[in-house]
Structures are given as C-alpha cells and as structure tokens.
Tab-separated table of C-alpha atoms in Angstrom:
chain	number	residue	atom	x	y	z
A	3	UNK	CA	34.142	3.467	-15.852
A	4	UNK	CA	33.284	1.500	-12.860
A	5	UNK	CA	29.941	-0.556	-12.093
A	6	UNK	CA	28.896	-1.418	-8.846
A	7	UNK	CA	26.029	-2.917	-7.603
A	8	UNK	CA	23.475	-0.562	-4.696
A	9	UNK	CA	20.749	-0.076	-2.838
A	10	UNK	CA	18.351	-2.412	-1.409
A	11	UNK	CA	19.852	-5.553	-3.000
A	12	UNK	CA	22.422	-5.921	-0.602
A	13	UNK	CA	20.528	-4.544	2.064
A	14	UNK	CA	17.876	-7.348	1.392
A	15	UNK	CA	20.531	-10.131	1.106
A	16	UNK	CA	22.205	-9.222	4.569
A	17	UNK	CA	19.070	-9.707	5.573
A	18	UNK	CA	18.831	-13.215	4.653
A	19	UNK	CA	15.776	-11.891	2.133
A	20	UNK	CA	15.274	-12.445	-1.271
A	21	UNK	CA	16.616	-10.256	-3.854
A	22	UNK	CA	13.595	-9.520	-5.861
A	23	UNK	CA	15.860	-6.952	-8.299
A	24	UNK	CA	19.014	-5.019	-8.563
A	25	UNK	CA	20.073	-1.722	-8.904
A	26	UNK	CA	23.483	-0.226	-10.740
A	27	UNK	CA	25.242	2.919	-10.267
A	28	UNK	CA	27.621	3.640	-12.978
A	29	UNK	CA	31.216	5.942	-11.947
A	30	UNK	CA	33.176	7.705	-13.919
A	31	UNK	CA	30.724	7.460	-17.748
A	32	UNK	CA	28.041	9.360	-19.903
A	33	UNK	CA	25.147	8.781	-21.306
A	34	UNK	CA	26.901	9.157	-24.830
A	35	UNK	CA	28.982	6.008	-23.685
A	36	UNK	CA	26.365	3.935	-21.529
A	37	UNK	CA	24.489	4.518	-25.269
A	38	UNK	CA	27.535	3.172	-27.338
A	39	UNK	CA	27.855	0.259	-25.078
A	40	UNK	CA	24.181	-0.864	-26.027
A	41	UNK	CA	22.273	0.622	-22.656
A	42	UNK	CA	19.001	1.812	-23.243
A	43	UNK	CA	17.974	5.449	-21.762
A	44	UNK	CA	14.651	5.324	-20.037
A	45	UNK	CA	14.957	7.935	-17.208
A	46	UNK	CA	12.605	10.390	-17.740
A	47	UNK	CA	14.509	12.771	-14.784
A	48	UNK	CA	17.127	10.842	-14.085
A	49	UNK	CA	19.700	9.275	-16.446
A	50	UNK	CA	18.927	5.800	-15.632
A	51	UNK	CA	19.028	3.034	-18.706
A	52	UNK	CA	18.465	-0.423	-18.722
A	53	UNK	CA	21.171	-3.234	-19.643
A	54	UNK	CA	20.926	-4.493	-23.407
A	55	UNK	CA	20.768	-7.986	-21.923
A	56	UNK	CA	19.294	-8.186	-18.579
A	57	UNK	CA	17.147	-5.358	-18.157
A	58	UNK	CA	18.508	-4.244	-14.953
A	59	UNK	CA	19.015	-0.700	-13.917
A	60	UNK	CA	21.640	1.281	-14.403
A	61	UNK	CA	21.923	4.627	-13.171
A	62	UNK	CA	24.586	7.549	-13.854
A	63	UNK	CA	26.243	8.469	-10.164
A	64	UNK	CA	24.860	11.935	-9.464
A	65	UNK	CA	24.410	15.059	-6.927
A	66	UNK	CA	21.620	16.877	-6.291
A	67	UNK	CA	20.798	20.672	-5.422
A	68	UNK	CA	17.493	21.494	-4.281
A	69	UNK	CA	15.979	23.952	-6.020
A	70	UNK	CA	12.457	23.966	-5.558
A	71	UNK	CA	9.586	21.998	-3.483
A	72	UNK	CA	8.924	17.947	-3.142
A	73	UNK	CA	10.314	15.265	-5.200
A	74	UNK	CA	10.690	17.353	-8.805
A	75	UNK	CA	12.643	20.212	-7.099
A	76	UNK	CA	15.848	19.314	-7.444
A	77	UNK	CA	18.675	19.802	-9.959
A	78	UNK	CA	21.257	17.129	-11.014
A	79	UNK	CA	24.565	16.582	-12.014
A	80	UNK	CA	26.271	13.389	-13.570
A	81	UNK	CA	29.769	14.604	-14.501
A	82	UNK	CA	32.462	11.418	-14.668
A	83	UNK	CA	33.862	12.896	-11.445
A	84	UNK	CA	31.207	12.527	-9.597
A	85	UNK	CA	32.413	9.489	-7.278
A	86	UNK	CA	30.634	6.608	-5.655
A	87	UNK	CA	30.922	8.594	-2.248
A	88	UNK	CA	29.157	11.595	-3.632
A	89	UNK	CA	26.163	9.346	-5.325
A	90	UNK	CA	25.649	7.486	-1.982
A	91	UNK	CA	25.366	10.327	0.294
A	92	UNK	CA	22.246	11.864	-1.369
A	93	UNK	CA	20.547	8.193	-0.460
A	94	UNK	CA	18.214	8.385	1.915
A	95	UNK	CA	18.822	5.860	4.929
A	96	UNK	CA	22.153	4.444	5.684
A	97	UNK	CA	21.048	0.690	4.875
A	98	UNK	CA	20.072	2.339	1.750
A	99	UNK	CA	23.716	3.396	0.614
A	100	UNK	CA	25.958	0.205	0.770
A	101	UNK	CA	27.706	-0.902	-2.205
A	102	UNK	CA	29.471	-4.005	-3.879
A	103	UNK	CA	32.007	-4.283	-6.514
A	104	UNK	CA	32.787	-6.523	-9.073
A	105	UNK	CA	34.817	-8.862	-6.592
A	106	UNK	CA	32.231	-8.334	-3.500
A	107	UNK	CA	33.960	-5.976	-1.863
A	108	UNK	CA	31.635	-3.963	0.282
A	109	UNK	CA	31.363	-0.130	0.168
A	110	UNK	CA	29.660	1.301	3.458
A	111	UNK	CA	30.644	4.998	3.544
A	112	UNK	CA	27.711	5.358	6.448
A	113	UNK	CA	27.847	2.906	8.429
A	114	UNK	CA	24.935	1.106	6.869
A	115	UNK	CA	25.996	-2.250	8.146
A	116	UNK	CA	26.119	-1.343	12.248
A	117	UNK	CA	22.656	-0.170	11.446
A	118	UNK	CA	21.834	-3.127	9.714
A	119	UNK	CA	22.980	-5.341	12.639
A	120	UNK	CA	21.366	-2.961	15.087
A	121	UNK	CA	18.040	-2.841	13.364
A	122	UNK	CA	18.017	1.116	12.980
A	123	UNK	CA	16.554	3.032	10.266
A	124	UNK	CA	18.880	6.441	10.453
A	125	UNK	CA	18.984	8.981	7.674
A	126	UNK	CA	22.391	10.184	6.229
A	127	UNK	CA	22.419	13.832	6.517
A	128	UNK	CA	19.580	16.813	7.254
A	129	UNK	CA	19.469	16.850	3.242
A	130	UNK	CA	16.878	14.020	4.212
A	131	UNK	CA	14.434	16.646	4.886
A	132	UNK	CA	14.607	17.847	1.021
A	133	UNK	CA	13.100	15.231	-0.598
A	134	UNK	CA	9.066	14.371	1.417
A	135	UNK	CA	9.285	11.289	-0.654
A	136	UNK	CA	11.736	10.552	2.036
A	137	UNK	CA	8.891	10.463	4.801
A	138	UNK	CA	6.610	8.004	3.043
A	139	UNK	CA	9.351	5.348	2.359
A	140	UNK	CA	10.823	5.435	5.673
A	141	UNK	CA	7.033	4.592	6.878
A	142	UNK	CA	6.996	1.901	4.493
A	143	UNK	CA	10.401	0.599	5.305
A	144	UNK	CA	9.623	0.366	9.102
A	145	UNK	CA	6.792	-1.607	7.795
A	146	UNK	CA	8.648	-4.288	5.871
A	147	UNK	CA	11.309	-4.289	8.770
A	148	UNK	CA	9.142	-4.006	11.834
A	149	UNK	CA	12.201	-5.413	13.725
A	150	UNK	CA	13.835	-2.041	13.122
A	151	UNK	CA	13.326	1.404	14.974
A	152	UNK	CA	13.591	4.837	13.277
A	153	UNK	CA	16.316	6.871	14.976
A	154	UNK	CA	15.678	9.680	17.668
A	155	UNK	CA	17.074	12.253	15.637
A	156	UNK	CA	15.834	11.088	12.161
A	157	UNK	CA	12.405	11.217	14.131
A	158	UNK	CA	13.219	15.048	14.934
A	159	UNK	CA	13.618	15.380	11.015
A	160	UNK	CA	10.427	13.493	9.989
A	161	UNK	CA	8.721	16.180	12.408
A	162	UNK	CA	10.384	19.102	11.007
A	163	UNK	CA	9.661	18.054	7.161
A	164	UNK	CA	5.847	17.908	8.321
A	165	UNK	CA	6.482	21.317	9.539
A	166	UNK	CA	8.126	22.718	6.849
A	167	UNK	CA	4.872	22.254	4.429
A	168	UNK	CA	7.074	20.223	2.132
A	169	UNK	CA	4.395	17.003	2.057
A	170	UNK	CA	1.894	19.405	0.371
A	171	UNK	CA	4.038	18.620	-2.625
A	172	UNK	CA	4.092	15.194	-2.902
A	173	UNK	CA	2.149	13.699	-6.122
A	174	UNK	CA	-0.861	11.953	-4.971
A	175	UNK	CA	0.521	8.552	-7.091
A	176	UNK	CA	3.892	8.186	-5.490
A	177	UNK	CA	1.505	8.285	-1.464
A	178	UNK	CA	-0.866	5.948	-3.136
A	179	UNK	CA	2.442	3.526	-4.162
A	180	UNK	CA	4.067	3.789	-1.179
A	181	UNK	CA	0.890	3.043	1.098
A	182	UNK	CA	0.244	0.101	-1.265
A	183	UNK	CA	3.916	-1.096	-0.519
A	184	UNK	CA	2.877	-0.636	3.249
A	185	UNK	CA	-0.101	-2.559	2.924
A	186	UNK	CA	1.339	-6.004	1.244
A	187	UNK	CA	3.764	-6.343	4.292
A	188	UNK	CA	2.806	-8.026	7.829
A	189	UNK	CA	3.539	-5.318	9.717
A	190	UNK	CA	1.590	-2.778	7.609
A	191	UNK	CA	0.088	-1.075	10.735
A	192	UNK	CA	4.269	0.308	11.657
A	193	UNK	CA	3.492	2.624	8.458
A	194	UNK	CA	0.502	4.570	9.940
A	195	UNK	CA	2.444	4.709	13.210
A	196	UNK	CA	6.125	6.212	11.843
A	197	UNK	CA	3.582	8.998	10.206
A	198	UNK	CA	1.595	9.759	13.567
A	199	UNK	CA	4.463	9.962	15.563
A	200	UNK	CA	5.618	12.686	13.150
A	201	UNK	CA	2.191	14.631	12.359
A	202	UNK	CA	1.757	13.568	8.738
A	203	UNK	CA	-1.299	11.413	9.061
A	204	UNK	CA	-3.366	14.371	9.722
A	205	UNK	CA	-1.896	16.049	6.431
A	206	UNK	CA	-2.261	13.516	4.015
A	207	UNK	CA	-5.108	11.735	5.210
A	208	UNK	CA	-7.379	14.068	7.492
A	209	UNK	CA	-9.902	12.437	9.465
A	210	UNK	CA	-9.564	8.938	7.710
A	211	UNK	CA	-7.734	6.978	10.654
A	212	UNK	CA	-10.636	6.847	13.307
A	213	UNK	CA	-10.025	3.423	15.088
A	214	UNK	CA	-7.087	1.996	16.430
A	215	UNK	CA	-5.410	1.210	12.898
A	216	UNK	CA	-2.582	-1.068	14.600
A	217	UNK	CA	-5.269	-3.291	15.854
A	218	UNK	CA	-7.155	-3.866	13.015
A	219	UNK	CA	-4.357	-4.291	10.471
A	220	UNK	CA	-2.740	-6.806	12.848
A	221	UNK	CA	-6.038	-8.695	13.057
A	222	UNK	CA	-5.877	-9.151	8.516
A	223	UNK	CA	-2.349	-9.009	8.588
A	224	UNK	CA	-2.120	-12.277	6.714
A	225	UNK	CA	-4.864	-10.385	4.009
A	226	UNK	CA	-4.379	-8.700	0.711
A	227	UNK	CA	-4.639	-5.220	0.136
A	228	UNK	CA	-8.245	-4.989	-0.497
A	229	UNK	CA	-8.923	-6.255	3.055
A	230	UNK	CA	-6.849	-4.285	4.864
A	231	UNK	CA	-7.479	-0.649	3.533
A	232	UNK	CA	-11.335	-1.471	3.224
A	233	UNK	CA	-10.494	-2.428	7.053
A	234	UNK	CA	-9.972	0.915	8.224
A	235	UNK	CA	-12.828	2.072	6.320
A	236	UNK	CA	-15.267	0.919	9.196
A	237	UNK	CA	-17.547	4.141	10.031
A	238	UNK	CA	-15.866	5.862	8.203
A	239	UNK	CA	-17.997	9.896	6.802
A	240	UNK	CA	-18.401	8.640	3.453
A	241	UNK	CA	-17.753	12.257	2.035
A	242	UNK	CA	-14.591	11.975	3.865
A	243	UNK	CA	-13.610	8.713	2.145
A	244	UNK	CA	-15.167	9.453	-0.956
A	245	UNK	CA	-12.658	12.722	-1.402
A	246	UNK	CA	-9.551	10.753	-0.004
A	247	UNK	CA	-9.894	7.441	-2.388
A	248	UNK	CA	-10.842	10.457	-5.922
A	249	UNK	CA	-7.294	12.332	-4.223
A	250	UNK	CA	-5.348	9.049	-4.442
A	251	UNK	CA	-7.057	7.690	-7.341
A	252	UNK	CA	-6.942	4.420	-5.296
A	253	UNK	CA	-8.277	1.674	-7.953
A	254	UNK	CA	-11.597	0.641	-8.273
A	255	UNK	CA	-10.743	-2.894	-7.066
A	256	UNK	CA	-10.216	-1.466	-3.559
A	257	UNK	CA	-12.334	1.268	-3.587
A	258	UNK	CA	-15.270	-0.586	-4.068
A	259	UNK	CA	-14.992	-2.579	-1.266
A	260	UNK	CA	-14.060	-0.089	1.065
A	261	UNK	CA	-17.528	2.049	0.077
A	262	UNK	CA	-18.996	-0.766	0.885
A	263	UNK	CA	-17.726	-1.317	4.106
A	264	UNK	CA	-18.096	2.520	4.973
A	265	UNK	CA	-21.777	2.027	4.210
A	266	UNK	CA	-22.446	-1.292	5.428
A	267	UNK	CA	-20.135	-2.508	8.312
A	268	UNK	CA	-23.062	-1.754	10.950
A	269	UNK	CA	-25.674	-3.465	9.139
A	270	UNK	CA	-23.585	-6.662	9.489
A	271	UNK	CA	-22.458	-6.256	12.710
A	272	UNK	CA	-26.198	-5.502	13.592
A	273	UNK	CA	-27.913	-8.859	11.897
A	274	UNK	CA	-29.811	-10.868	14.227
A	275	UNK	CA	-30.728	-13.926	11.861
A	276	UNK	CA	-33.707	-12.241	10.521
A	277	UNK	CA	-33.919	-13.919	7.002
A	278	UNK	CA	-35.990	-10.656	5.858
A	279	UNK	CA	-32.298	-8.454	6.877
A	280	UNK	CA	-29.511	-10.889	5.757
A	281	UNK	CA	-30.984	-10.803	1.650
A	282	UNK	CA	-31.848	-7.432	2.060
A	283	UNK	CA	-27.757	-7.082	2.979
A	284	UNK	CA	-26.602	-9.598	0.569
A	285	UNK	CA	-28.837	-7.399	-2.108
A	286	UNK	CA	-26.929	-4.133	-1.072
A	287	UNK	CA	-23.865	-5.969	-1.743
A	288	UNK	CA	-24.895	-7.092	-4.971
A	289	UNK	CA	-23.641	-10.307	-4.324
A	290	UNK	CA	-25.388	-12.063	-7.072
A	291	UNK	CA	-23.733	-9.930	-9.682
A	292	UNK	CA	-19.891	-9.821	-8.168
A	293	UNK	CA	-20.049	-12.728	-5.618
A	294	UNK	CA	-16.348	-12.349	-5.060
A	295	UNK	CA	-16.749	-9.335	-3.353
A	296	UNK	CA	-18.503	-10.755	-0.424
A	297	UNK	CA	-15.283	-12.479	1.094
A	298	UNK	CA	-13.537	-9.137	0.813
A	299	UNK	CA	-16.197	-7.625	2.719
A	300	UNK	CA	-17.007	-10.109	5.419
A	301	UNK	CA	-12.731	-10.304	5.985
A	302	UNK	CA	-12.389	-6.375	6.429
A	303	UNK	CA	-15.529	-5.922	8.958
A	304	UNK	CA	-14.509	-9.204	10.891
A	305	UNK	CA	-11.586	-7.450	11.929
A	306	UNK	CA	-12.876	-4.503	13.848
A	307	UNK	CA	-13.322	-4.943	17.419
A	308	UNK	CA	-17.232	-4.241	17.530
A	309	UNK	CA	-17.724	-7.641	15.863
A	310	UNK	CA	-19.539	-9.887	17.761
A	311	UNK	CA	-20.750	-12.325	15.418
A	312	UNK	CA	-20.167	-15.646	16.124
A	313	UNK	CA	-19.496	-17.048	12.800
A	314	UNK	CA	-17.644	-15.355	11.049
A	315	UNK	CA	-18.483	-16.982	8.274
A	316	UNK	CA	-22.035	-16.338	8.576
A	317	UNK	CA	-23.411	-14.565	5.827
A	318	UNK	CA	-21.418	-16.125	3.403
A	319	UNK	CA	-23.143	-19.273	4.556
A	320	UNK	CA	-26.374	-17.909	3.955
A	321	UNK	CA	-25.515	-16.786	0.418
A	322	UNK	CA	-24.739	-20.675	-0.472
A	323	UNK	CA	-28.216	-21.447	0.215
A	324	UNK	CA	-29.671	-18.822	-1.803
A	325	UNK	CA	-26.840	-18.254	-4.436
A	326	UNK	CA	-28.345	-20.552	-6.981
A	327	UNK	CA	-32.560	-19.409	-6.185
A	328	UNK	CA	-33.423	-17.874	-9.397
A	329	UNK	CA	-36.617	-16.748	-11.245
A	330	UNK	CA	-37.432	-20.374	-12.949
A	331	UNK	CA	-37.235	-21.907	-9.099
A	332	UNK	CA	-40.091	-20.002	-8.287
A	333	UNK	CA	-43.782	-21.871	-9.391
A	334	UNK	CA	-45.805	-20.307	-11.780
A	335	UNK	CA	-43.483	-17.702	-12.747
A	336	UNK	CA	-44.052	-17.795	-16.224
A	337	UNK	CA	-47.162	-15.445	-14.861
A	338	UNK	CA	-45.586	-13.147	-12.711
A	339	UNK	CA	-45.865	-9.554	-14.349
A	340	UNK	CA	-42.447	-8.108	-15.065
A	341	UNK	CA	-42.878	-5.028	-12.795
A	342	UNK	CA	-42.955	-7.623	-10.013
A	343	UNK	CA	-40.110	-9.902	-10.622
A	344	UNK	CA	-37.586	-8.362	-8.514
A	345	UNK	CA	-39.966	-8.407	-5.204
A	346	UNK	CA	-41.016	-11.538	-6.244
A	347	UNK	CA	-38.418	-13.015	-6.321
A	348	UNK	CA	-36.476	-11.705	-2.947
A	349	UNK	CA	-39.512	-12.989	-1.123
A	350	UNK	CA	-38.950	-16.202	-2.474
A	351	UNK	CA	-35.146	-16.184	-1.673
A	352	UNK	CA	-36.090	-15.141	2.120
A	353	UNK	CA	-38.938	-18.098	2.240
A	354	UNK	CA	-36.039	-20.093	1.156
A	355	UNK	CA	-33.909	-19.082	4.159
A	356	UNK	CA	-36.310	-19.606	6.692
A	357	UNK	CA	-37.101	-22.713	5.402
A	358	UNK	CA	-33.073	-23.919	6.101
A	359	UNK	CA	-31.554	-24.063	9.385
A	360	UNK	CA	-27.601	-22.773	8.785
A	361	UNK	CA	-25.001	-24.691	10.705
C-alpha cells in the first residue's frame, strides 16, 4: 500500500496559495484493509474514508467506465492494481492530477506543472467530455485563477459536451455549488464567460444573463454572494427568475434579495428626493422588519450601469432618520383608531423627512 498526497493541494501550494485541505489517494489497498487500519468509509459512490485521526480524505485509486448520462453514469473499479497513473488520468485538468509522496517527490504524469507555469487550464483526455460536472468546475476554476486561459482544444470539448445534451443531466445542487464557488472569488464574472463561449449559459440558465454580467460583477467584486447574484438580477422577468432560483433551490438568504432587486431596482434608480417615494420604497423593502437587507440591496443595484444616483448611500441615509419614528412619537396616538395606524403613521414618518435636510 502506498499513500500519496493529490489534487488541488499541491496545485494551490505551487501557487503560493493556501492549502485550505488535502486530498489522499490510496495504491495498491481495500476497503477491508483501509477499515482494519481504523479509516472510516463515508463515500456514498465512491470508496473514499476519512483518517481515524485527522479527518482527511482518503480515497481508493480507481477507473471509470461510462455507462450512462452526467455525473452518476459511470462504473468504477478499485482493484490493488489499479496504479497511481491509472487514478490520475480520469482527473479532469492537468493541474488537477499532480501528486506527492511521502518524501515530496512530485508525480506529474500530464504535464500539470508546464501548465501550471504557463497559466493554462487543459483537460487530460476527450474522456473530459463524460463527466458535465467537468464544464461547471472548469468555469469555476478560470474564476479562482483568472490569470489562466482555458485551452483551444479543451474549448472545442466544452462546446461539444453542450452539444452532446449531456448538461441536461447535471443535478441542480452540484450547478448551484459550483456557481456559489464562482461567486466568492474576485474574478467571478470569468465563470459566466468560460460557459458563453461554449453555449451552456443558454442551457442552464435561459434568459437570466441580460446585462453585461462581466461589468457588473467586476463593479461588487469585493462583495459577498448575496450582492453579486442579486446583481444580475436587475430587470430581470420575475417569472423567469422566480423558476430559475425554485430549479436551483438557491437559499432564501439570496433569493430574497435578488426578488427584491428584480422588483425594485427601477424604483431606486428612479427616486427624485420625494419624501412621499423614498418611505413608500423603504416600506416595500420592509426595512423596518429586516433592516439588514437594505445594504444588500442598495450594494447590488449600485452596481448596474443605469445608476445615476449620486450618493450611493442615499437611501440608507434616509432610513437613519426615520428608523427609530414609531407609533408613541406620534401626538395623540393613544386616539388614533387601529384601522388607521399604519397610514398614520407613514405620514408621520414622511413629515419627518421633509422636515430634515440629508447630507
């Protein structure tokens, strides 16, 4: 049995990046033997078990025969002659499949570390096409490494993958992860760009992507995810978005926000000062309630190009005046019937507007 270490470990520390985890491949064992030695089986598909003391992965070297469509429709093998060779070529990019043994001597079967040096994201054989998974993660990789370039003729294979219907199979969680992936890094806008340039935007997002994506998600690239995916929500159909964020299950936490910005973009970028339409807005956004979400709001519309606003920081401005008006500020409204509380008491909170001057 031999252990050595895989995978996007060394590929980060070549980079000069830090190693946020490690991954094992195991030659020449079983899971009967990784179980005697204390490992712990967790792979649900693959054998993969985690280390009695660290918790690190540890996966069986394998092959892999495809057998049906998208990321379930393969069959494996994990005999103890399967060698390190064999287990690395079914990676998917060459900076993908370098390996390290126990003295740090470097396995690069593909050339992994020219392309490292080169910044080039190449795939390591037309198996690549098998697996759509494949598609989504190079996207997100040329996000994280926006410094790289996908090769010509791993291009020709992201188009002929699109083609070949295979993305239809993809499970709607493993999109959803890898666009979330996409949208922590700076360079999340590289994502959306890899899958124009090969047709797949159009598949798995129809009709969502109606401005010029790189330009916005440059403009919040410093922003969390919330910000950016509400972002590209600007005008968006709201059945549109609606069906896309219920496909992805996309959590509520970002959902919400990009409704709102869907709905209510124009409305900001339309204010004029009029006391009467900035609490009407700040109402809609049900800022009293979830005051939070007005930062997340203001951040995503700010970075489409229509906004002309001055101060950016406008309405949230206007909200500190008026945060803190309640009922009891008002006089006499011990007497105010209950039916009328609610108009009541927005009148108030625009008479208290026009009566401050917001610098």
């Amino acid at each position: 049995m031999k252990i050595y270490l895989v995978g996007g470990a060394i590929r980060d520390r070549l980079l000069g990046l830090e190693v946020s985890e490690r991954d094992w491949v195991v030659i020449g064992s079983s899971h009967e033997q990784m179980i005697k030695l204390g490992f712990i089986s967790v792979g649900k598909d693959f054998p993969v078990f985690l280390h009695p003391r660290t918790k690190e992965e540890y996966a069986l070297a394998r092959t892999e025969k495809k057998k049906g469509h998208g990321y379930k429709g393969f069959t494996f093998e994990t005999k103890e002659d399967v060698s390190l060779f064999d287990d690395l070529k079914r990676r998917d990019l060459t900076i993908n499949a370098i390996a390290e043994d126990d003295d740090g001597n470097i396995v690069d079967p593909y050339n992994g570390l020219v392309d490292i040096e080169n910044k080039v994201l190449r795939h390591i054989s037309s198996a690549f096409v098998e697996d759509p998974v494949r598609l989504v993660r190079i996207a997100r990789f040329a996000a994280k490494f926006p410094e790289f370039t996908v090769h010509d003729t791993t291009k020709q294979l992201l188009k002929d993958l699109v083609k070949s219907g295979e993305l239809l199979y993809l499970t709607v969680e493993r999109v959803w992860l890898e666009l979330e992936k996409a949208l922590k890094c700076q360079a999340s806008w590289k994502f959306f760009e890899v899958l124009h340039e090969c047709g797949a935007n159009e598949v798995l997002w129809p009709g969502f992507l109606k401005h010029n994506y790189a330009h916005l998600l440059e403009k919040v690239a410093n922003e969390n995810v919330i910000v950016k995916f509400s972002a590209l929500c600007v005008d968006q159909d709201l059945s549109t978005l609606s069906l896309m964020l219920k496909k992805y299950k996309v959590p509520r936490s970002i959902s919400d926000i990009a409704i709102l910005v869907a709905k209510y973009a124009n409305e900001y970028y339309d204010l004029t000062g009029d006391s009467n339409e900035v609490v009407s807005l700040l109402y809609k956004l049900d800022a009293w309630r979830r005051p939070q979400r007005l930062d997340l709001f203001c951040k995503a519309c700010n970075s489409y190009t229509r906004c002309f606003i001055k101060d950016l920081d406008y309405l949230k401005k206007v909200f500190g005046v008026i945060q803190n008006v309640s009922l009891s500020d008002i006089p006499g409204h011990e007497k105010i019937p209950h039916q009328e509380i609610s108009k009541r008491l927005f009148d108030y909170r625009v008479k208290v507007l026009e009566n401050h001057s917001i610098t």
